[in-house]
Structure formats: structure tokens, C-alpha cells
Coordinates of C-alpha atoms in Angstrom, one line a residue:
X287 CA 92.9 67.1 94.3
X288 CA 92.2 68.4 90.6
X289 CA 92.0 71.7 89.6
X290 CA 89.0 73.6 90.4
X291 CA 86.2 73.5 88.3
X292 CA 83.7 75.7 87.1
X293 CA 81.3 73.1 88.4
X294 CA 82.2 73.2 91.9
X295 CA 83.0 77.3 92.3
X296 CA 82.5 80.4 90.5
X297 CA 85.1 83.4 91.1
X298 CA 84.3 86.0 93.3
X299 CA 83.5 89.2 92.3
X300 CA 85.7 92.2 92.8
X301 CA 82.9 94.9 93.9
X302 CA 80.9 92.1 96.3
X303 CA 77.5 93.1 97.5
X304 CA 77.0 92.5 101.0
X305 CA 73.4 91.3 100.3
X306 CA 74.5 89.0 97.9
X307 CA 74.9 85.2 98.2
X308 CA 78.1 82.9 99.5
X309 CA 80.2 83.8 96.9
X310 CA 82.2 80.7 96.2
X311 CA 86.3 79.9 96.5
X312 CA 89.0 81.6 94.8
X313 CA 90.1 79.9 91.4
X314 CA 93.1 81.1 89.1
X315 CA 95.2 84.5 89.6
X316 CA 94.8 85.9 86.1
X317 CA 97.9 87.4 85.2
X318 CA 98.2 91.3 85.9
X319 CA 100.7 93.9 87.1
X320 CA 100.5 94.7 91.0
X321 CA 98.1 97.7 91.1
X322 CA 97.3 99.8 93.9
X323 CA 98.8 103.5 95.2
X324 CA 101.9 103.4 97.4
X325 CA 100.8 103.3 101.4
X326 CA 101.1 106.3 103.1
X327 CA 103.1 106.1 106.7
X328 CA 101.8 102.7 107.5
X329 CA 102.5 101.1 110.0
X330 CA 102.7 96.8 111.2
X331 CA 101.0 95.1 113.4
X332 CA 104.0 95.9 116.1
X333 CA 105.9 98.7 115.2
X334 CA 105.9 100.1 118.3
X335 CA 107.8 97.3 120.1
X336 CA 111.2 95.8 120.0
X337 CA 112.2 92.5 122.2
X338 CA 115.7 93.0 122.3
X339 CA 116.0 89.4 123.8
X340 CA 114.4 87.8 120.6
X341 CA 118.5 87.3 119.0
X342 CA 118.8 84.7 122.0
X343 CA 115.5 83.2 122.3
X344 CA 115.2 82.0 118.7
X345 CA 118.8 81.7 118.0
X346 CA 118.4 84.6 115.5
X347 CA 121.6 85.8 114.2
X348 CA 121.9 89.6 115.8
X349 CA 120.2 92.2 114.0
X350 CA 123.6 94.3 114.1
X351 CA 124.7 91.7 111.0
X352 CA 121.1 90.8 109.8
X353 CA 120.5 94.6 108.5
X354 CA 123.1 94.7 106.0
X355 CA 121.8 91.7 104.3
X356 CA 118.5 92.8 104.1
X357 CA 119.9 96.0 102.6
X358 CA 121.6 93.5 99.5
X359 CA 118.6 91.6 99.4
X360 CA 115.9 94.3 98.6
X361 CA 119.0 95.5 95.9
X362 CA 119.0 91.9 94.8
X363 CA 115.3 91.9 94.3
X364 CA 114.9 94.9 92.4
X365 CA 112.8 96.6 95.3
X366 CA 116.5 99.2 96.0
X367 CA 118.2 100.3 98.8
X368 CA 115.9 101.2 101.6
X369 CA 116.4 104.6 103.4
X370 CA 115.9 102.5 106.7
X371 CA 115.8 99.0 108.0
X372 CA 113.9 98.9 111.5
X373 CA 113.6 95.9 114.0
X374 CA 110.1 95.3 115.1
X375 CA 108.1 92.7 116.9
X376 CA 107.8 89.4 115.0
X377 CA 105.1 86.7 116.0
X378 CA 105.7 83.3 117.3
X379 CA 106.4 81.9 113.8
X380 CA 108.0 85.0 112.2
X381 CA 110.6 87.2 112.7
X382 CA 109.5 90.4 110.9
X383 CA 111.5 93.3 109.3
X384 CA 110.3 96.7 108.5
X385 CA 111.8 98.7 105.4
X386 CA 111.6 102.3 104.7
X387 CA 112.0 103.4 100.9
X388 CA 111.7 106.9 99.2
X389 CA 109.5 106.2 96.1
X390 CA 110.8 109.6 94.8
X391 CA 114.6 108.4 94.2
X392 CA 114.0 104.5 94.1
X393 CA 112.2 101.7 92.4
X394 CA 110.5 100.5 95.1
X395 CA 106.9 102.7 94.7
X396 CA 105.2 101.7 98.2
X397 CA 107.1 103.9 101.3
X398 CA 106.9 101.3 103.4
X399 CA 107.1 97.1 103.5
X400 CA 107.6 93.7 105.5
X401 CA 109.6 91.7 105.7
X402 CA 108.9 88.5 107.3
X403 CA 111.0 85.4 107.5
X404 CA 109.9 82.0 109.4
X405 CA 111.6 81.5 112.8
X406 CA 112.8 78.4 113.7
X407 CA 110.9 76.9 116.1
X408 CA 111.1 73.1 115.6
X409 CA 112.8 70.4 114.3
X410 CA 110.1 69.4 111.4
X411 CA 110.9 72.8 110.3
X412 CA 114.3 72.1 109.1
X413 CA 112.9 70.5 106.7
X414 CA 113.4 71.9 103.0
X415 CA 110.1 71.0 101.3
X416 CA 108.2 71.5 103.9
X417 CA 109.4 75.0 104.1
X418 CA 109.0 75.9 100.6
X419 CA 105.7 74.7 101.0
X420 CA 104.7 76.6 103.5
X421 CA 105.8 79.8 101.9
X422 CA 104.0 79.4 98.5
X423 CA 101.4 78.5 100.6
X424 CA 101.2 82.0 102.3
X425 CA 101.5 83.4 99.3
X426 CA 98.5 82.2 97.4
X427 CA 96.4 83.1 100.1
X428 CA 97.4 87.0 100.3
X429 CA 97.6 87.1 96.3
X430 CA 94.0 85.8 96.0
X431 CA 92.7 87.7 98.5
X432 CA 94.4 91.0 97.6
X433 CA 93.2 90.4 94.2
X434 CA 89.2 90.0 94.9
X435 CA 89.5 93.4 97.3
X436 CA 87.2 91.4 99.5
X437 CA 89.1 91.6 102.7
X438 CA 92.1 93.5 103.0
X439 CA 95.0 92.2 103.1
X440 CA 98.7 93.4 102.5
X441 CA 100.3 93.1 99.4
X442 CA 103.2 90.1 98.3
X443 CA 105.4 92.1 96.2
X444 CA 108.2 88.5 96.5
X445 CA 109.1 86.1 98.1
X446 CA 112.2 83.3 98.0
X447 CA 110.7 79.5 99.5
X448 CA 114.7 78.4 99.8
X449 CA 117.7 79.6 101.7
X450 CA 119.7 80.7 98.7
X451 CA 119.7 84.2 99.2
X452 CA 121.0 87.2 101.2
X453 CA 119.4 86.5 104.3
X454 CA 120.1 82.6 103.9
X455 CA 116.4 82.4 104.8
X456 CA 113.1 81.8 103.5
X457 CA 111.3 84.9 103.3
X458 CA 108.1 87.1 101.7
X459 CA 108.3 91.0 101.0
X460 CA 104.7 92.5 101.5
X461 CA 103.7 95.8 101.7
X462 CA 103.0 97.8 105.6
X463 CA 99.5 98.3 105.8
X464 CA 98.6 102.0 107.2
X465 CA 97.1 101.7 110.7
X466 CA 97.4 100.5 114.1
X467 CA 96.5 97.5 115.5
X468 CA 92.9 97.7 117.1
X469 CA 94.1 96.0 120.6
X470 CA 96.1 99.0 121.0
X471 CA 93.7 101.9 120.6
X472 CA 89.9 100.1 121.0
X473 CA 88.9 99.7 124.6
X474 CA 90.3 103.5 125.5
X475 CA 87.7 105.1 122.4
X476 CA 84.5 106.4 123.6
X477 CA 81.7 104.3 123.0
X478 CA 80.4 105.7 120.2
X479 CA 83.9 105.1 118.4
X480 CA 83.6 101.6 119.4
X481 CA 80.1 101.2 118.6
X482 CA 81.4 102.4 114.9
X483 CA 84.3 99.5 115.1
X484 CA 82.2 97.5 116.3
X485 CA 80.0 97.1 113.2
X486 CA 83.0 97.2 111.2
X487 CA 84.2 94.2 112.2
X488 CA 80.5 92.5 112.3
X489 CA 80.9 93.5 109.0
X490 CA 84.0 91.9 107.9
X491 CA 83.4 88.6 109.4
X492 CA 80.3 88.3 107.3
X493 CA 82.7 89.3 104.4
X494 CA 84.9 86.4 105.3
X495 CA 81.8 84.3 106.0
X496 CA 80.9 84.6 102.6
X497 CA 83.9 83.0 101.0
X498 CA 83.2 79.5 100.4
X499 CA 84.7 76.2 99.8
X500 CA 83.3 72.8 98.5
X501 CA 85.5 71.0 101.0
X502 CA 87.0 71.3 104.2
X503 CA 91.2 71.3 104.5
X504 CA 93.7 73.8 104.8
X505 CA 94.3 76.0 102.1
X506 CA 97.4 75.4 99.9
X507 CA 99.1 76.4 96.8
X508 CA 98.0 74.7 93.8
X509 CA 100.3 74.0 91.1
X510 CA 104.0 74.3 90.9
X511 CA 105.0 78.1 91.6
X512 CA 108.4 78.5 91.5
X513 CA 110.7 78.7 94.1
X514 CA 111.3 82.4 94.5
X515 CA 109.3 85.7 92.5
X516 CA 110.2 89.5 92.7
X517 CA 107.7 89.7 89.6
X518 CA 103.7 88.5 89.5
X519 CA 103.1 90.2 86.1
X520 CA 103.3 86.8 84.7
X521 CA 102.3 84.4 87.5
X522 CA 99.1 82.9 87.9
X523 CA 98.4 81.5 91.3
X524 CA 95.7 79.0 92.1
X525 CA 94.2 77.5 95.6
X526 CA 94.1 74.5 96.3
X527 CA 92.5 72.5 99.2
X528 CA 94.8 69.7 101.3
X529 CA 93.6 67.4 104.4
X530 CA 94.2 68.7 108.1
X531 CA 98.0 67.5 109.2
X532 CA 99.3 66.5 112.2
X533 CA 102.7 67.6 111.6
X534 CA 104.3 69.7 108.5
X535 CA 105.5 66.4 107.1
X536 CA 102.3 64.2 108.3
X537 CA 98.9 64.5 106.5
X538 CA 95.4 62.9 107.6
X539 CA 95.4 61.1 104.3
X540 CA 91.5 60.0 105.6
X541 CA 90.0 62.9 105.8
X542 CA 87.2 63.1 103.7
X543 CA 86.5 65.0 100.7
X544 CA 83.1 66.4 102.1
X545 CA 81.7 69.0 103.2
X546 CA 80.1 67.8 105.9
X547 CA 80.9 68.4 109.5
X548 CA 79.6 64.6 110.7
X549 CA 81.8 63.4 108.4
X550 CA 85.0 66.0 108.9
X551 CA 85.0 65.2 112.7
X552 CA 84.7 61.5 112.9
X553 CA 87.4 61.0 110.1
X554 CA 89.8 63.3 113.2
X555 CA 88.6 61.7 116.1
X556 CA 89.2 58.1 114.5
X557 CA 92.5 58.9 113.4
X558 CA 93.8 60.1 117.0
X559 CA 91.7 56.4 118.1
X560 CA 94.1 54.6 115.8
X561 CA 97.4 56.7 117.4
X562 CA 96.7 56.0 120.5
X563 CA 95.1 52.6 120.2
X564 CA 98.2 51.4 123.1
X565 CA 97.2 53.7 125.7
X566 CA 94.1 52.8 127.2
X567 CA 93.4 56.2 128.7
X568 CA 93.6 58.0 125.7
X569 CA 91.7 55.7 123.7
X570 CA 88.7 54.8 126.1
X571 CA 88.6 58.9 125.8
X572 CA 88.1 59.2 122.4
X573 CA 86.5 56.1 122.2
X574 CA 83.7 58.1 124.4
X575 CA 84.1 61.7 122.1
X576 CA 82.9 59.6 119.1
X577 CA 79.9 58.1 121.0
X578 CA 78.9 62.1 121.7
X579 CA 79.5 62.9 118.3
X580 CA 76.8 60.2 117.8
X581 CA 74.8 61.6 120.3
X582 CA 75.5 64.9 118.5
X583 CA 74.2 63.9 115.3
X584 CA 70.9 62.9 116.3
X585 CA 70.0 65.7 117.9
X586 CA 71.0 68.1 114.6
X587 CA 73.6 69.4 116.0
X588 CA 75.9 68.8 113.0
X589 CA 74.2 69.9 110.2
X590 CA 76.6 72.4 109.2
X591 CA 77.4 71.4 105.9
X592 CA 79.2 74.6 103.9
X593 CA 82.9 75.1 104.6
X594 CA 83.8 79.0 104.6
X595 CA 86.9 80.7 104.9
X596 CA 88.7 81.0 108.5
X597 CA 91.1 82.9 110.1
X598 CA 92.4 80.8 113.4
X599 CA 93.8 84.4 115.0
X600 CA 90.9 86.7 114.3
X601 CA 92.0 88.9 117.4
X602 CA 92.2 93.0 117.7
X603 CA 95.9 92.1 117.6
X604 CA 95.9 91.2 113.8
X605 CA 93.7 93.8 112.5
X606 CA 94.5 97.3 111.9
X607 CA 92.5 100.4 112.0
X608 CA 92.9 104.4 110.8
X609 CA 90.8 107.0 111.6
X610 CA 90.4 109.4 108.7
X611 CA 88.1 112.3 108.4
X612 CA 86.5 111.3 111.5
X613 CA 85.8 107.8 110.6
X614 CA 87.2 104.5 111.2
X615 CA 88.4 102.0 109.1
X616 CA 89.6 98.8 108.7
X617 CA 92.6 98.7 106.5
X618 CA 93.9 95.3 106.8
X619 CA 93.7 91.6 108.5
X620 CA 97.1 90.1 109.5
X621 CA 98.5 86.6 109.5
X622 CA 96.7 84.7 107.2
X623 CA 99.4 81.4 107.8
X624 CA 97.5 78.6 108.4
X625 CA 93.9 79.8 106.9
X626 CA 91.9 77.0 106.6
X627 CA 88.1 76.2 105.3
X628 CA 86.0 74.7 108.1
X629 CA 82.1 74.3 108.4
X630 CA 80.4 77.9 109.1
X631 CA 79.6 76.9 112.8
X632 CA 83.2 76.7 113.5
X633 CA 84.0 80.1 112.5
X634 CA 81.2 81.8 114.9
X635 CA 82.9 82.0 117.9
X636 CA 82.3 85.7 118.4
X637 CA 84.7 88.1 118.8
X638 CA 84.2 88.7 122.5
X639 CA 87.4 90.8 122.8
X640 CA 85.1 93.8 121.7
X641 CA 83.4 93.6 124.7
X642 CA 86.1 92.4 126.8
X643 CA 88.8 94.3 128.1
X644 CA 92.5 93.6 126.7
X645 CA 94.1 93.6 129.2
X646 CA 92.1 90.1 130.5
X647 CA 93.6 86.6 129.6
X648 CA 92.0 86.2 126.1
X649 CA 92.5 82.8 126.0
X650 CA 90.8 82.2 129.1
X651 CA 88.0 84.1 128.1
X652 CA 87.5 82.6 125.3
X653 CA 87.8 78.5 126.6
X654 CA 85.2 80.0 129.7
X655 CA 82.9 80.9 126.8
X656 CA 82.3 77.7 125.0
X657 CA 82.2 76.1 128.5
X658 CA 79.1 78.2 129.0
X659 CA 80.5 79.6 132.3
X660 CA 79.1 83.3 132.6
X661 CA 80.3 86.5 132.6
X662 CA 79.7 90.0 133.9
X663 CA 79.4 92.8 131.4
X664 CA 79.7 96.6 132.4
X665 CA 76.6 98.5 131.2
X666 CA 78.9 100.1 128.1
X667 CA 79.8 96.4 126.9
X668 CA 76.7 95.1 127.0
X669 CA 75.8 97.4 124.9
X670 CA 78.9 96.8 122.9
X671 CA 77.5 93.2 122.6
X672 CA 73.9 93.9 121.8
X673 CA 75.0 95.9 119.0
X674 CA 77.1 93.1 117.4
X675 CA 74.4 90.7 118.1
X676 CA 72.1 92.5 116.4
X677 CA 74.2 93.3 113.2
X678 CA 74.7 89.9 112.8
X679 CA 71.3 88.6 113.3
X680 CA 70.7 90.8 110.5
X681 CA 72.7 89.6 108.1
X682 CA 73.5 86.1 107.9
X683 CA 71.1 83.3 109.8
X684 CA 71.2 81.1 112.7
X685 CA 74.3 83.2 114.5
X686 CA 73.1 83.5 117.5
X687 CA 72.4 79.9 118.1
X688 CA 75.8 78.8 116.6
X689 CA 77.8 81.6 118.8
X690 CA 76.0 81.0 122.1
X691 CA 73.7 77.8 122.1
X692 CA 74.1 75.0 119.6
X693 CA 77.1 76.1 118.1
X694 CA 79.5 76.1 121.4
X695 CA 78.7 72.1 122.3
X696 CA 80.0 71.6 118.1
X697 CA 83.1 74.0 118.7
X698 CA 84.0 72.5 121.9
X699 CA 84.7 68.9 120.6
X700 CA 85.7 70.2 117.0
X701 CA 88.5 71.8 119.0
X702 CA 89.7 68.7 120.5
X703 CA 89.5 66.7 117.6
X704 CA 91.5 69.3 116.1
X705 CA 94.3 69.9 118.5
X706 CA 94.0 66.3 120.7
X707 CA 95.6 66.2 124.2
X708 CA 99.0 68.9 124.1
X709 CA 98.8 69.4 127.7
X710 CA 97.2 68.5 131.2
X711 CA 95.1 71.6 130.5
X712 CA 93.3 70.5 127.2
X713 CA 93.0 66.8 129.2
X714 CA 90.9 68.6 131.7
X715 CA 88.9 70.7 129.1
X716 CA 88.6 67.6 127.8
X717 CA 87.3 65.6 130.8
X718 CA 84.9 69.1 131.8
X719 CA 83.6 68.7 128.6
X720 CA 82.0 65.5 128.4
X721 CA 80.7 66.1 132.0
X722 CA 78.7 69.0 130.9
X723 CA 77.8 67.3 127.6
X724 CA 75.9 64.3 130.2
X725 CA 74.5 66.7 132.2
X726 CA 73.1 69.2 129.0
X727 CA 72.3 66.6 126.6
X728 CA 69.1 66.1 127.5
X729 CA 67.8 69.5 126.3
X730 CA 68.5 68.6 122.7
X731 CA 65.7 65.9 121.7
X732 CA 67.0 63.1 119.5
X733 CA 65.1 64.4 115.9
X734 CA 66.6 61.3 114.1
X735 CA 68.2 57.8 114.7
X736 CA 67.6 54.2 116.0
X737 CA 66.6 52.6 119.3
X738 CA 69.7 50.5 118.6
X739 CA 71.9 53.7 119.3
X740 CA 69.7 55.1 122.2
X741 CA 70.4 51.3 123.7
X742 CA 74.3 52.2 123.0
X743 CA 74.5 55.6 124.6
X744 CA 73.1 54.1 127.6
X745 CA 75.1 51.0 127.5
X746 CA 77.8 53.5 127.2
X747 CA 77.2 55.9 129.7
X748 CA 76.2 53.2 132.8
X749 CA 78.9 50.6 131.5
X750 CA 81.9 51.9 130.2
X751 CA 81.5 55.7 131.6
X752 CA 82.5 53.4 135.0
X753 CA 85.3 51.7 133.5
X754 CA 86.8 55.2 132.1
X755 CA 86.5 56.9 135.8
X756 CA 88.1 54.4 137.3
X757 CA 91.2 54.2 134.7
X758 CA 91.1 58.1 135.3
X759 CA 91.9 57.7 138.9
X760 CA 95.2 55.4 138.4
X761 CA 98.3 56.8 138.2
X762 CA 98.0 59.0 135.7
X763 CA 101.6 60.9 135.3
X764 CA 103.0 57.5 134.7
X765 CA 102.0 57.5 131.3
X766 CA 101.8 60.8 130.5
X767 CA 105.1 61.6 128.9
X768 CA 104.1 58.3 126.3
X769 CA 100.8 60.1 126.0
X770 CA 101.8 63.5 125.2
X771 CA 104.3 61.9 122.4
X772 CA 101.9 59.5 120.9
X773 CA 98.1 60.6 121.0
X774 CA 98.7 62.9 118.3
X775 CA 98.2 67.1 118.3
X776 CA 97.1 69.1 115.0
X777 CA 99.5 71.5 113.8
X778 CA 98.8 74.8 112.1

């Protein structure tokens, strides 16, 4: 893909207006020193707990003989000798490092910083390029998004893509937001407090809302930065957009360069047709998932046409929260690996953690949500709803419909486009899906299309929807390991 244009996106402006149009996608990084006052007894996302089992479970070399070469590396890197290096909580994907520094004595002017280096979890990871790439790539995103102050974010102060350093690792220096996370303090605040959070974040997903792309892909570095940078006064970093991928090494080199959601979900579903074009199971299933896309189309439910910015983890857990003065805010968003631009009806799966207790299976919540199974609120969360319901109503159209009506039917096959068949579980999401889809498609009138592709749903549904129950019933663990290797699962 070229370099942006000016015809395609404008910059967006540093003081935003919350009233004010989509502003559209970040272009070049115009070359600056790193400003901003030092943090003030931050804290990360996990500061608060160690896993003292991680050393075996990743294969990490023991933090006993890791410390030391962090110490040389921050000398190495002009940042100094930290005061203290302290073992916190990583992610799947990261193994995280927290440094103390006294801005008094040393160089180093922020108190407090990350360090997070990639963890390695599988074999495609061992690859050099895609490595490097995947580090530049997180560091675009944080630099352009520190820079427009639209959403906060930590700061990159450097980062190394290869294994030629101290910690024989690939690895990126930011600074440690102040705050907690908000999964650890929300659902024991009164309700006013989380009334006052709660239109915080309604808030800041309009922000993120707002940031648009003329395509959809993953985000990416554009350009050639080089391989390592302990200094951005000079570096100008750019964003580019690349196709989904189904692996770190293996693109979707059809995706389409469109905005359009129509076009974005056919060009996945027809790729995972082609990979599993020998197993008939799999591919009499998608076959069927593009027939409802089809059916989906002419009945306008994929109209979405503008890609926006998303976050795949927008959870309580990656946000972080200080009260000061008596009121809360939000001082930054965590773990912006893997942000991609999607059409706007994909990002509006609300945030139902805020009216959910933590201590529930997320995850479960969230796939019983799109599969329209209901739940019962307390009085206090419903009210805890209503209010974030009503913000958002407020400020940017058609929500409600794309987080509770139209939008979960699009969501719910967008997700298994994305991520295909990992497990038995998303086979039988799968399968529930296009049950409910028969049995609810009927309240969406067809507002455009043929009688040609009325006559091929129902050939479909009373013909082959036969045919694919009866191949469901054969045996089907006797394929499955071929399955699960061949039919094909997006990667972040």
C-alpha cells in the first residue's frame, strides 16, 4: 500500500472536540523531542502480582539472572541505572519488567517505566522478521497515538526489534502510567463512583470511535524504521494498513482494499472455503456462512461501511484509573498489540463488564451476549447500563441497534470468519449460530435483491441444510485433528 495521502485522510487534531466529526487516520510522526512531565508513582497494569511459576511455564530464563541485564541494558540505552528492577505480571504475549529511577541523580526523567519483552509462545515466533515486525509495529501505534493526546496511552521511550542486546531479546521501554487497573477497584465503588466511570469510558470509546481508516487491515508500520531507537527526536513514524493474516508469516493477500464490510467478510470466509476445500464438513459449513452473509446483505444488515480504530482487549483489565481531588480519571489504555481498523459495527460490542461483576467468566458473558441469551441485572446495574446506554445514544448514532439488535447477528459471523474453527467450542458457536440465524431471519425483511437469490436460500436451506446435518452426525472426531490443522484460524 502507498503512503497516505492527503486525499484519503487528514491528521487528527491535538485538542479534538467531542462534537466534532470522525476525524480521520494518523499520517506521519513529525519529528519532535518526547514531551510530557515525569509520572508520578505510577503504577502497571499488574503490579500487584507476581507468578513465580512464569520462569517454567514460558521457559523464561530466571529472573535471579534476568535483573542484572536489564540493569546494563537501561545503562546501554542511555535511560541509567535504575534504583530498582521489580518482577511483575506479564500478559500472555509479554513478559513485563518494571524499573524504578530517581530523576534527581539520573538521566532517565520519568520515575517509573516498562519494560516489556515478547514471550515465546510458538514456533512462527522464532522467526526473525516476523519479530522485528511486530515490534515496530507496536511502536507506531503508541507513538501516534501518544502524539494526537487523543487516547491515552503510555509513552515508547526505545525499543530494540533484534536479539542483539543485553537481554538477548526483542524488547520496548515505555513509560508506567499512574493508576490502577479498573477490574481491580470498579465493582467495590459506590454507585455514584461508577456511574462517574461509567461515562468515562462511554466517553473514550467514542474517542476511539472517531479515529478512522479508509480501509480495513491491521495496523502496521509504514516505512523502514530502523531496527532499534533510544532516541525519537529525529524519527518520523508513519501507519500503515496491511490485510488480516492467518499466521505471523501468512497474509490474506485477497483481502480487499475497501471499506466495506460485504466485501471485508466474504473475501475471509472464501479464503478459509479454499483451505478447507478437502474436508467436506468444514467446507459445506462455510459454504452455508456465505449463503447467510447473502442473506445478510439483503436485508441491510451490512451496511457498515467506515473502518474505525479497535482495540480487540478493551476490558477493565487494560485500562487504568486515578482518583484525584475526588474525581476519576482515565489515565491510560493498555495493550494496543494487534490494533486493527474494522467496520464501526464491529467495535460496538459494549462494554458489559461495567455492569457485570468481575468476578463472572467474561468470556462467557460476552459469547451469551451476541447469542441473544438474557441476563439478569441487579437494580444498581441496570442502572449502570441505562446510563451508558444513554450516553451513547447521545453521541454517536445507530448504537443501540448495532450493540443489541442488528449489530450482534454482523458480530457473530464476523467473529468466525475472523478466528475460523480453533476448537470444538467455536464449532458449536458456530453450529448455534446458524440455527438461530434460520429461526430469526425472518424478522429482517429482504429491502434489496433478486428472486433468483430468494429461490437459492431456499434451495439451500430445504436441500443442502439436509445434506450438512447428516454429515454433522458422522463420525466427527475422526477428522478433527486434520480439521483443526487445516481449516485455517486468524492470528492477532
Amino acid at each position: 500500500m502507498p503512503e497516505p495521502s492527503s486525499n484519503l485522510c487528514g491528521s487528527i487534531p491535538s485538542s479534538p472536540s467531542m462534537d466534532s466529526e470522525d476525524v480521520n487516520y494518523l499520517l506521519e510522526d513529525p519529528p519532535a523531542k518526547l514531551q510530557g512531565s515525569p509520572v508520578s508513582n505510577g503504577s502497571s497494569a499488574s503490579n500487584a502480582s507476581l507468578y513465580p511459576t512464569s520462569t517454567i511455564e514460558y521457559s523464561h530464563e530466571p529472573f535471579s539472572t534476568f535483573a542484572p541485564k536489564v540493569c546494563k541494558l537501561c545503562l546501554a540505552i542511555g535511560l541509567g541505572e535504575p534504583a530498582k528492577v521489580e518482577r511483575i505480571a506479564g500478559g500472555e504475549y509479554n513478559r513485563v519488567t518494571k524499573l524504578f529511577f530517581d530523576p534527581r541523580t539520573g538521566p532517565c526523567r520519568f520515575p517509573e517505566c516498562v519494560l516489556r519483552n515478547p514471550r515465546e509462545v510458538t514456533a512462527d515466533h522464532d522467526a526473525p522478521d516476523a519479530k522485528k515486525k511486530e515490534i515496530k509495529d507496536q511502536v507506531t501505534v503508541l507513538r501516534l497515538l501518544d502524539r494526537e493526546k487523543l487516547i491515552p496511552v503510555p509513552k515508547v521511550l526505545a525499543y530494540d526489534s533484534s536479539s542483539d542486546n543485553a537481554i538477548d531479546s526483542p524488547y520496548v521501554v515505555q513509560t508506567c502510567c499512574p493508576g490502577e487497573p479498573l477490574s481491580e477497584i470498579y465493582h467495590e465503588l459506590p454507585i455514584n463512583e461508577k456511574l462517574e466511570i461509567t461515562k468515562l469510558v462511554a466517553d473514550l470509546i467514542v474517542r476511539i470511535e472517531r479515529v478512522i481508516f479508509p480501509v480495513s487491515g491491521r495496523l502496521i508500520s509504514a516505512g523502514d524504521l530502523p531496527d532499534r531507537c533510544d532516541d525519537f527526536s529525529t524519527m518520523r513514524t508513519s501507519i500503515d494498513l496491511a490485510p488480516f493474516r492467518l499466521s505471523p508469516k501468512a497474509d490474506f493477500l485477497s483481502t480487499p482494499r475497501s471499506p466495506s464490510l460485504d466485501d471485508l467478510l466474504a473475501s475471509l470466509i472464501n479464503t478459509k472455503i479454499s483451505l478447507a476445500r478437502n474436508l467436506t464438513l468444514p467446507w459445506l459449513t462455510w459454504y452455508r456462512l456465505r449463503q447467510i452473509l447473502l442473506e445478510m446483505k439483503e436485508r441491510g444488515l451490512l451496511d457498515d461501511k467506515q473502518p474505525v480504530l479497535w482495540h480487540w482487549d478493551f476490558a477493565s483489565w487494560n485500562i487504568l484509573v486515578k482518583k484525584q481531588d475526588n474525581r476519576w480519571t482515565i489515565t491510560a489504555i493498555l495493550d494496543w498489540d494487534g490494533a486493527m481498523s474494522v467496520p464501526r459495527v464491529l467495535t460496538r460490542e459494549p462494554p458489559i463488564w461495567l455492569w457485570h461483576r468481575n468476578d463472572q467468566n467474561l468470556s462467557e458473558i460476552r459469547r451469551e451476549h451476541d447469542m441473544l441469551i438474557p441476563s439478569e441485572l441487579t437494580s444498581e446495574q441496570q442502572l449502570v447500563k441505562n446510563q451508558f446506554d444513554s450516553y451513547m445514544e447521545a453521541r454517536v448514532s445507530n448504537y443501540s441497534a448495532d450493540a443489541y439488535s442488528r449489530g450482534r447477528w454482523t458480530r457473530r459471523l464476523a467473529k468466525v470468519a475472523l478466528t475460523g474453527f480453533r476448537d470444538e467450542r467455536d464449532w458449536e458457536n458456530c453450529m448455534r449460530f446458524m440455527k438461530d440465524w434460520e429461526s430469526c431471519r425472518g424478522n429482517y425483511p429482504i429491502i434489496s435483491g433478486s428472486k433468483r437469490r430468494a429461490i437459492s436460500s431456499f434451495c439451500f436451506y430445504y436441500l443442502w441444510i439436509p445434506v450438512l446435518t447428516w454429515v454433522i452426525c458422522q463420525d466427527w472426531t475422526a477428522q478433527n485433528a486434520d480439521f483443526k490443522d487445516n481449516s485455517g484460524s486468524l492470528v492477532r
